[in-house]
Short mmCIF file of C-alpha atoms in Angstrom, two decimals:
data_model
loop_
_atom_site.label_atom_id
_atom_site.label_comp_id
_atom_site.label_asym_id
_atom_site.label_seq_id
_atom_site.Cartn_x
_atom_site.Cartn_y
_atom_site.Cartn_z
CA MET A 230 -16.76 -119.64 -260.49
CA LEU A 231 -19.95 -117.64 -259.93
CA THR A 232 -20.46 -114.59 -262.16
CA ASN A 233 -23.61 -113.01 -260.64
CA ARG A 234 -25.53 -113.84 -263.81
CA ILE A 235 -28.43 -116.13 -264.64
CA THR A 236 -25.92 -118.50 -266.23
CA ASP A 237 -24.72 -119.44 -262.75
CA ILE A 238 -27.60 -121.90 -263.10
CA ALA A 239 -25.94 -124.82 -264.86
CA GLY A 240 -27.34 -125.58 -268.30
CA ILE A 241 -28.31 -122.01 -269.26
CA ARG A 242 -26.53 -119.95 -271.90
CA VAL A 243 -27.32 -116.39 -273.04
CA GLY A 244 -26.52 -114.66 -276.30
CA HIS A 245 -27.12 -111.15 -277.63
CA ALA A 246 -27.41 -109.67 -281.09
CA THR A 247 -27.03 -105.87 -281.12
CA ASP A 248 -27.63 -103.54 -284.06
CA LEU A 249 -26.53 -100.02 -283.14
CA ARG A 250 -27.79 -98.55 -286.41
CA LEU A 251 -31.20 -100.01 -285.67
CA ALA A 252 -30.86 -99.06 -281.97
CA SER A 253 -32.38 -102.42 -281.11
CA GLY A 254 -31.52 -106.07 -280.71
CA ALA A 255 -32.46 -109.49 -279.39
CA THR A 256 -31.43 -111.73 -276.50
CA ALA A 257 -31.72 -115.52 -276.54
CA LEU A 258 -31.60 -117.90 -273.58
CA LEU A 259 -30.71 -121.43 -274.67
CA PHE A 260 -31.04 -124.46 -272.42
CA ASP A 261 -28.67 -127.42 -272.73
CA ALA A 262 -31.65 -129.69 -272.07
CA PRO A 263 -35.36 -128.78 -272.25
CA VAL A 264 -36.64 -127.02 -269.12
CA VAL A 265 -39.97 -126.59 -267.36
CA ALA A 266 -41.25 -123.01 -267.68
CA GLY A 267 -44.09 -120.71 -266.69
CA ILE A 268 -45.04 -117.09 -267.25
CA ASP A 269 -46.86 -114.30 -265.46
CA VAL A 270 -47.93 -111.17 -267.38
CA ARG A 271 -48.88 -108.03 -265.43
CA GLY A 272 -48.53 -105.17 -267.93
CA GLY A 273 -51.46 -103.85 -269.91
CA GLY A 274 -49.78 -104.02 -273.33
CA PRO A 275 -47.88 -107.32 -273.68
CA GLY A 276 -46.50 -108.84 -276.87
CA THR A 277 -45.73 -112.55 -276.70
CA ARG A 278 -45.33 -115.70 -278.77
CA GLU A 279 -46.01 -119.34 -277.78
CA THR A 280 -46.79 -118.49 -274.17
CA ASP A 281 -50.16 -120.28 -274.12
CA LEU A 282 -48.32 -123.62 -274.13
CA LEU A 283 -46.77 -122.71 -270.77
CA ASP A 284 -50.16 -123.17 -269.10
CA PRO A 285 -49.96 -126.26 -266.85
CA GLU A 286 -52.82 -127.95 -268.72
CA ARG A 287 -51.07 -127.77 -272.11
CA THR A 288 -49.44 -130.86 -273.63
CA VAL A 289 -45.84 -129.77 -274.14
CA GLU A 290 -44.02 -129.96 -270.81
CA ARG A 291 -40.69 -128.31 -271.59
CA ILE A 292 -39.13 -125.61 -273.75
CA ASP A 293 -35.82 -125.35 -275.60
CA ALA A 294 -35.15 -121.60 -275.46
CA LEU A 295 -36.59 -118.18 -274.62
CA VAL A 296 -36.29 -114.93 -276.57
CA LEU A 297 -36.50 -111.32 -275.42
CA SER A 298 -36.45 -108.75 -278.21
CA GLY A 299 -36.88 -105.11 -279.07
CA GLY A 300 -38.93 -104.11 -282.08
CA SER A 301 -42.46 -104.34 -280.70
CA ALA A 302 -44.55 -106.77 -282.80
CA PHE A 303 -41.81 -106.91 -285.44
CA GLY A 304 -39.44 -108.28 -282.83
CA LEU A 305 -41.49 -111.45 -282.43
CA ASP A 306 -39.71 -112.60 -285.60
CA ALA A 307 -36.56 -113.04 -283.47
CA ALA A 308 -37.99 -116.30 -282.17
CA SER A 309 -38.05 -117.67 -285.72
CA GLY A 310 -34.31 -117.14 -285.93
CA VAL A 311 -33.76 -119.03 -282.68
CA VAL A 312 -36.04 -121.84 -283.91
CA ALA A 313 -33.92 -122.06 -287.07
CA HIS A 314 -30.70 -122.30 -285.07
CA LEU A 315 -32.12 -125.02 -282.81
CA ALA A 316 -33.49 -126.96 -285.78
CA GLU A 317 -30.02 -127.02 -287.32
CA THR A 318 -28.72 -128.73 -284.18
CA GLY A 319 -31.56 -131.27 -284.00
CA ARG A 320 -33.34 -129.76 -281.00
CA GLY A 321 -37.09 -129.75 -280.51
CA PHE A 322 -40.23 -131.50 -279.34
CA PRO A 323 -40.51 -134.88 -281.12
CA VAL A 324 -43.57 -135.39 -283.33
CA GLY A 325 -42.94 -138.66 -285.10
CA PRO A 326 -39.74 -138.22 -287.12
CA ALA A 327 -40.01 -134.41 -286.93
CA ARG A 328 -38.67 -132.13 -284.20
CA VAL A 329 -40.24 -128.78 -283.40
CA PRO A 330 -38.15 -126.35 -281.29
CA ILE A 331 -40.29 -124.80 -278.55
CA VAL A 332 -39.29 -121.14 -278.16
CA PRO A 333 -41.62 -118.74 -276.30
CA ALA A 334 -40.81 -115.05 -276.72
CA ALA A 335 -41.75 -111.57 -275.54
CA ILE A 336 -41.05 -108.12 -276.98
CA LEU A 337 -40.60 -104.55 -275.79
CA PHE A 338 -41.30 -101.27 -277.58
CA ASP A 339 -38.25 -99.35 -278.84
CA LEU A 340 -39.44 -98.05 -282.23
CA LEU A 341 -39.16 -94.32 -281.45
CA ASN A 342 -35.62 -94.11 -280.05
CA GLY A 343 -33.82 -92.60 -283.03
CA GLY A 344 -32.62 -95.79 -284.69
CA ASP A 345 -33.06 -96.51 -288.39
CA LYS A 346 -36.29 -98.51 -288.57
CA ALA A 347 -36.69 -98.21 -292.38
CA TRP A 348 -35.97 -101.89 -292.97
CA GLY A 349 -38.31 -102.44 -295.94
CA ARG A 350 -40.67 -105.37 -296.32
CA PHE A 351 -39.16 -107.69 -293.72
CA SER A 352 -37.70 -106.68 -290.38
CA PRO A 353 -34.16 -107.76 -289.36
CA TYR A 354 -35.30 -109.49 -286.18
CA ARG A 355 -35.28 -113.07 -287.51
CA ASP A 356 -31.59 -112.68 -288.35
CA LEU A 357 -30.95 -110.99 -284.99
CA GLY A 358 -32.57 -113.92 -283.21
CA TYR A 359 -30.42 -116.41 -285.11
CA ALA A 360 -27.27 -114.43 -284.30
CA ALA A 361 -28.22 -114.21 -280.62
CA ALA A 362 -28.72 -117.97 -280.44
CA ALA A 363 -25.41 -118.62 -282.19
CA ALA A 364 -23.65 -116.35 -279.68
CA ALA A 365 -25.15 -118.03 -276.58
CA ALA A 366 -22.56 -118.66 -273.88
CA ARG A 367 -22.16 -118.70 -270.11
CA ASP A 368 -20.49 -115.29 -270.19
CA PHE A 369 -22.49 -112.43 -271.69
CA ALA A 370 -22.59 -108.64 -271.64
CA LEU A 371 -24.85 -106.39 -269.57
CA GLY A 372 -26.23 -102.91 -270.25
CA SER A 373 -27.23 -101.57 -273.66
CA VAL A 374 -26.94 -104.82 -275.60
CA GLY A 375 -29.34 -107.31 -277.13
CA ALA A 376 -32.97 -106.67 -276.23
CA GLY A 377 -31.79 -103.81 -274.01
CA THR A 378 -30.03 -101.88 -276.79
CA GLY A 379 -32.88 -99.44 -277.35
CA ALA A 380 -34.50 -99.68 -273.92
CA ALA A 381 -35.26 -96.68 -271.68
CA THR A 382 -36.93 -95.88 -268.36
CA ALA A 383 -38.81 -92.72 -267.41
CA ASN A 384 -35.61 -90.77 -266.77
CA LEU A 385 -32.63 -93.00 -267.59
CA LYS A 386 -31.33 -95.33 -270.27
CA GLY A 387 -32.48 -98.91 -269.77
CA GLY A 388 -30.67 -102.13 -270.57
CA ILE A 389 -29.97 -105.77 -269.81
CA GLY A 390 -29.35 -106.71 -266.18
CA SER A 391 -28.63 -110.05 -264.57
CA ALA A 392 -27.94 -111.37 -261.07
CA SER A 393 -27.84 -114.63 -259.14
CA ALA A 394 -28.02 -115.80 -255.54
CA GLU A 395 -28.06 -118.88 -253.37
CA VAL A 396 -31.42 -119.76 -251.81
CA ALA A 397 -30.89 -119.52 -248.06
CA GLY A 398 -31.76 -122.66 -246.15
CA LEU A 399 -32.04 -125.04 -249.13
CA VAL A 400 -29.32 -127.56 -250.03
CA ASP A 401 -29.15 -130.71 -252.12
CA VAL A 402 -28.08 -134.14 -250.87
CA ALA A 403 -24.42 -133.23 -251.51
CA GLY A 404 -24.73 -130.10 -249.39
CA SER A 405 -24.65 -127.68 -252.31
CA GLY A 406 -27.04 -124.75 -252.18
CA LEU A 407 -29.91 -124.24 -254.59
CA GLN A 408 -29.46 -121.27 -256.91
CA VAL A 409 -31.71 -118.65 -258.44
CA GLY A 410 -30.84 -116.28 -261.25
CA ALA A 411 -32.53 -113.46 -263.11
CA LEU A 412 -32.15 -111.71 -266.44
CA VAL A 413 -34.14 -108.61 -267.37
CA ALA A 414 -34.52 -106.13 -270.21
CA VAL A 415 -35.52 -102.86 -268.50
CA ASN A 416 -37.70 -100.61 -270.67
CA ALA A 417 -40.08 -99.32 -268.02
CA PHE A 418 -42.59 -96.48 -268.12
CA GLY A 419 -41.63 -95.85 -264.50
CA ARG A 420 -38.38 -94.97 -262.75
CA VAL A 421 -35.84 -97.32 -261.19
CA THR A 422 -34.45 -94.46 -259.07
CA VAL A 423 -36.10 -92.58 -256.22
CA GLY A 424 -37.30 -89.46 -258.00
CA ALA A 425 -34.57 -87.70 -259.99
CA GLY A 426 -31.81 -88.70 -257.56
CA PRO A 427 -29.14 -91.39 -257.88
CA HIS A 428 -30.59 -93.85 -255.35
CA PHE A 429 -32.17 -97.04 -256.67
CA TRP A 430 -35.51 -98.28 -255.40
CA ALA A 431 -33.77 -101.68 -255.23
CA ALA A 432 -31.09 -100.36 -252.83
CA PRO A 433 -32.13 -102.61 -249.88
CA TYR A 434 -31.35 -105.72 -251.93
CA GLU A 435 -27.93 -104.71 -253.29
CA ILE A 436 -25.04 -107.11 -252.68
CA GLY A 437 -21.74 -105.28 -252.42
CA CYS A 438 -21.56 -102.36 -254.86
CA GLU A 439 -23.12 -104.08 -257.86
CA TYR A 440 -25.09 -100.93 -258.76
CA GLY A 441 -23.05 -98.22 -257.13
CA GLY A 442 -23.35 -98.96 -253.43
CA LEU A 443 -25.17 -95.70 -252.66
CA GLY A 444 -27.81 -97.31 -250.49
CA ALA A 445 -31.15 -95.65 -249.83
CA PRO A 446 -31.57 -91.85 -249.58
CA ALA A 447 -31.19 -90.39 -246.09
CA ALA A 448 -34.72 -89.01 -246.40
CA MET A 449 -37.41 -89.64 -249.00
CA PRO A 450 -37.16 -86.76 -251.53
CA ALA A 451 -40.21 -84.68 -252.35
CA ASP A 452 -40.24 -85.97 -255.93
CA ALA A 453 -40.00 -89.66 -254.98
CA PHE A 454 -43.49 -90.49 -256.20
CA ASP A 455 -43.87 -87.86 -258.93
CA TRP A 456 -45.62 -89.18 -262.00
CA PRO A 457 -43.01 -90.00 -264.66
CA ARG A 458 -42.82 -88.12 -267.92
CA LYS A 459 -41.05 -90.60 -270.15
CA THR A 460 -39.76 -89.04 -273.37
CA LEU A 461 -41.05 -91.94 -275.43
CA SER A 462 -44.34 -92.39 -273.56
CA GLY A 463 -47.49 -93.58 -275.24
CA ALA A 464 -49.77 -96.60 -275.22
CA GLY A 465 -47.67 -99.75 -275.38
CA ALA A 466 -44.42 -97.76 -275.53
CA SER A 467 -42.69 -99.46 -272.61
CA THR A 468 -42.33 -102.99 -271.12
CA THR A 469 -39.91 -104.76 -268.79
CA LEU A 470 -39.19 -108.37 -269.72
CA ALA A 471 -37.62 -110.79 -267.25
CA VAL A 472 -36.60 -114.40 -266.80
CA VAL A 473 -35.96 -116.01 -263.43
CA ALA A 474 -34.36 -119.43 -263.20
CA THR A 475 -33.68 -122.06 -260.57
CA ASP A 476 -31.90 -125.41 -260.55
CA ALA A 477 -34.76 -126.92 -258.53
CA ALA A 478 -37.13 -129.48 -260.02
CA LEU A 479 -40.52 -127.81 -260.53
CA THR A 480 -43.78 -128.68 -262.23
CA LYS A 481 -45.32 -126.27 -264.74
CA ALA A 482 -47.77 -125.13 -262.05
CA GLN A 483 -44.90 -124.45 -259.64
CA ALA A 484 -43.00 -122.58 -262.37
CA ARG A 485 -46.04 -120.39 -262.90
CA ARG A 486 -46.19 -119.65 -259.15
CA LEU A 487 -42.46 -118.82 -259.20
CA ALA A 488 -43.10 -116.29 -261.99
CA VAL A 489 -45.93 -114.75 -259.95
CA MET A 490 -43.71 -114.36 -256.89
CA ALA A 491 -40.83 -112.99 -258.95
CA GLN A 492 -43.04 -110.16 -260.24
CA ASP A 493 -42.55 -108.62 -256.80
CA GLY A 494 -38.97 -107.98 -257.86
CA LEU A 495 -40.21 -105.57 -260.53
CA ALA A 496 -42.51 -103.89 -258.00
CA ARG A 497 -39.56 -103.39 -255.61
CA ALA A 498 -37.31 -101.92 -258.30
CA ILE A 499 -39.60 -99.82 -260.55
CA HIS A 500 -42.16 -97.13 -259.72
CA PRO A 501 -44.82 -97.24 -261.09
CA VAL A 502 -44.91 -100.69 -262.65
CA HIS A 503 -47.45 -102.98 -264.38
CA THR A 504 -49.21 -99.97 -265.89
CA PRO A 505 -51.46 -99.95 -268.98
CA LEU A 506 -48.43 -98.48 -270.78
CA ASP A 507 -46.19 -101.49 -270.04
CA GLY A 508 -46.23 -105.08 -271.28
CA ASP A 509 -44.42 -106.44 -268.22
CA ALA A 510 -43.87 -110.20 -268.35
CA VAL A 511 -41.81 -112.57 -266.20
CA PHE A 512 -40.84 -116.06 -267.34
CA ALA A 513 -39.71 -118.69 -264.81
CA VAL A 514 -37.63 -121.74 -265.76
CA ALA A 515 -36.48 -124.74 -263.74
CA THR A 516 -33.62 -126.98 -264.87
CA GLY A 517 -34.60 -129.78 -262.47
CA ARG A 518 -31.27 -130.57 -260.82
CA VAL A 519 -32.63 -130.79 -257.25
CA PRO A 520 -36.01 -132.20 -256.15
CA LEU A 521 -37.86 -130.19 -253.49
CA ALA A 522 -38.10 -131.83 -250.08
CA ASP A 523 -41.12 -129.66 -249.20
CA PRO A 524 -42.95 -128.60 -252.37
CA VAL A 525 -44.77 -125.73 -250.64
CA LEU A 526 -42.26 -124.17 -248.27
CA ASP A 527 -39.26 -124.76 -250.52
CA LEU A 528 -41.05 -123.11 -253.45
CA ALA A 529 -41.87 -120.15 -251.20
CA ARG A 530 -38.17 -119.75 -250.34
CA ILE A 531 -37.17 -119.95 -254.00
CA GLY A 532 -39.81 -117.39 -254.99
CA ASP A 533 -38.68 -114.96 -252.29
CA ALA A 534 -35.06 -115.25 -253.42
CA ALA A 535 -36.07 -114.88 -257.07
CA ALA A 536 -37.96 -111.63 -256.36
CA ARG A 537 -34.97 -110.09 -254.57
CA THR A 538 -32.60 -111.26 -257.30
CA LEU A 539 -34.80 -109.80 -260.02
CA ALA A 540 -34.94 -106.44 -258.21
CA ARG A 541 -31.13 -106.41 -258.19
CA ALA A 542 -31.00 -107.32 -261.89
CA VAL A 543 -33.24 -104.36 -262.77
CA ALA A 544 -30.91 -101.88 -261.04
CA ILE A 545 -27.83 -103.52 -262.57
CA GLY A 546 -29.34 -103.24 -266.06
CA VAL A 547 -29.80 -99.48 -265.74
CA HIS A 548 -26.51 -98.94 -263.91
CA ARG A 549 -24.62 -100.64 -266.76
CA ALA A 550 -26.52 -98.90 -269.59
CA THR A 551 -24.86 -96.62 -272.13
CA VAL A 552 -26.21 -94.42 -274.93
CA PRO A 553 -26.00 -95.82 -278.49
CA PRO A 554 -25.13 -93.47 -281.39
CA GLY A 555 -28.13 -91.46 -282.57
CA TRP A 556 -30.07 -92.13 -279.38
CA ALA A 557 -33.23 -90.00 -279.10
CA GLY A 558 -34.16 -90.87 -275.52
CA PRO A 559 -33.02 -89.89 -272.02
CA PRO A 560 -29.33 -89.91 -270.97
CA ALA A 561 -27.51 -92.88 -269.54
CA TRP A 562 -27.01 -93.44 -265.82
CA ALA A 563 -23.23 -93.54 -266.28
CA ASN A 564 -23.31 -90.14 -268.01
CA ARG A 565 -25.27 -88.51 -265.18
CA PHE A 566 -23.81 -90.04 -262.04
CA GLY A 567 -20.43 -91.42 -263.02
CA GLY A 568 -21.54 -95.02 -262.52
#
């Protein structure tokens, strides 16, 4: 049964660890078998770990997990917790008798949102990463959980969103359709709504009423392109992190191109985006179930579907967001518009 989540791609599990006192958390994506991956970074203030190895010329071909975390640079420790969990289960790249789990990660800034960040010498993110990995499952929560716990946009509470779709026109030898999925932690400097109104920029891509079913505004409001005044603005104080996935068989170079195409999903759902104040990054992963009959045109179809699916996931993440206790940022979508 499809759930409209990235885990509709077989072999992917997602887990969250949420600390409401901290007003932050971590999200781990675990893969049942190592997957091909790529990344595209467009924001001016990114924070990442082990992403250089995703370059097509690097030796390691596949990864075991991905981590998205709050906490800015401190949150990069979440990947160490996921590495520990994978090591306990014998996962990792073989180097002689040793195995090294390969876990790229990216972080967003949520240090000024009212949570208790007085953690002492060592941050809690390694333990949050371990807990997120241990919780990984096909079913997972959306909204203000995991890496989205302390996330915000220019005018609304941010959060975790996810969506999936079938790639039109592509089927495997058994007649089953290829799938794409997306997961995103929305912490953007920009807005996901058209001005201060309730209509999402991603309205044209909505399926059913997954983020309210309001459609586009009847006319573009005067404030549609007003410059945002995010409560927590400042250099490096934002970032939207995303993962798109497909069950197609891709090379590392093709995964990189998929990540590039999927960035259009952020551009369709957030205004402005990819600013010097964001660290926007999109990972792409391929589980390899279905070889591509036409490596160029089929990849183009998958990338187009991934961009639309990511745009939907962004709107879903904000639509499902709620305000944690002690929150110092903007109000939640549900509190303002009854969503």
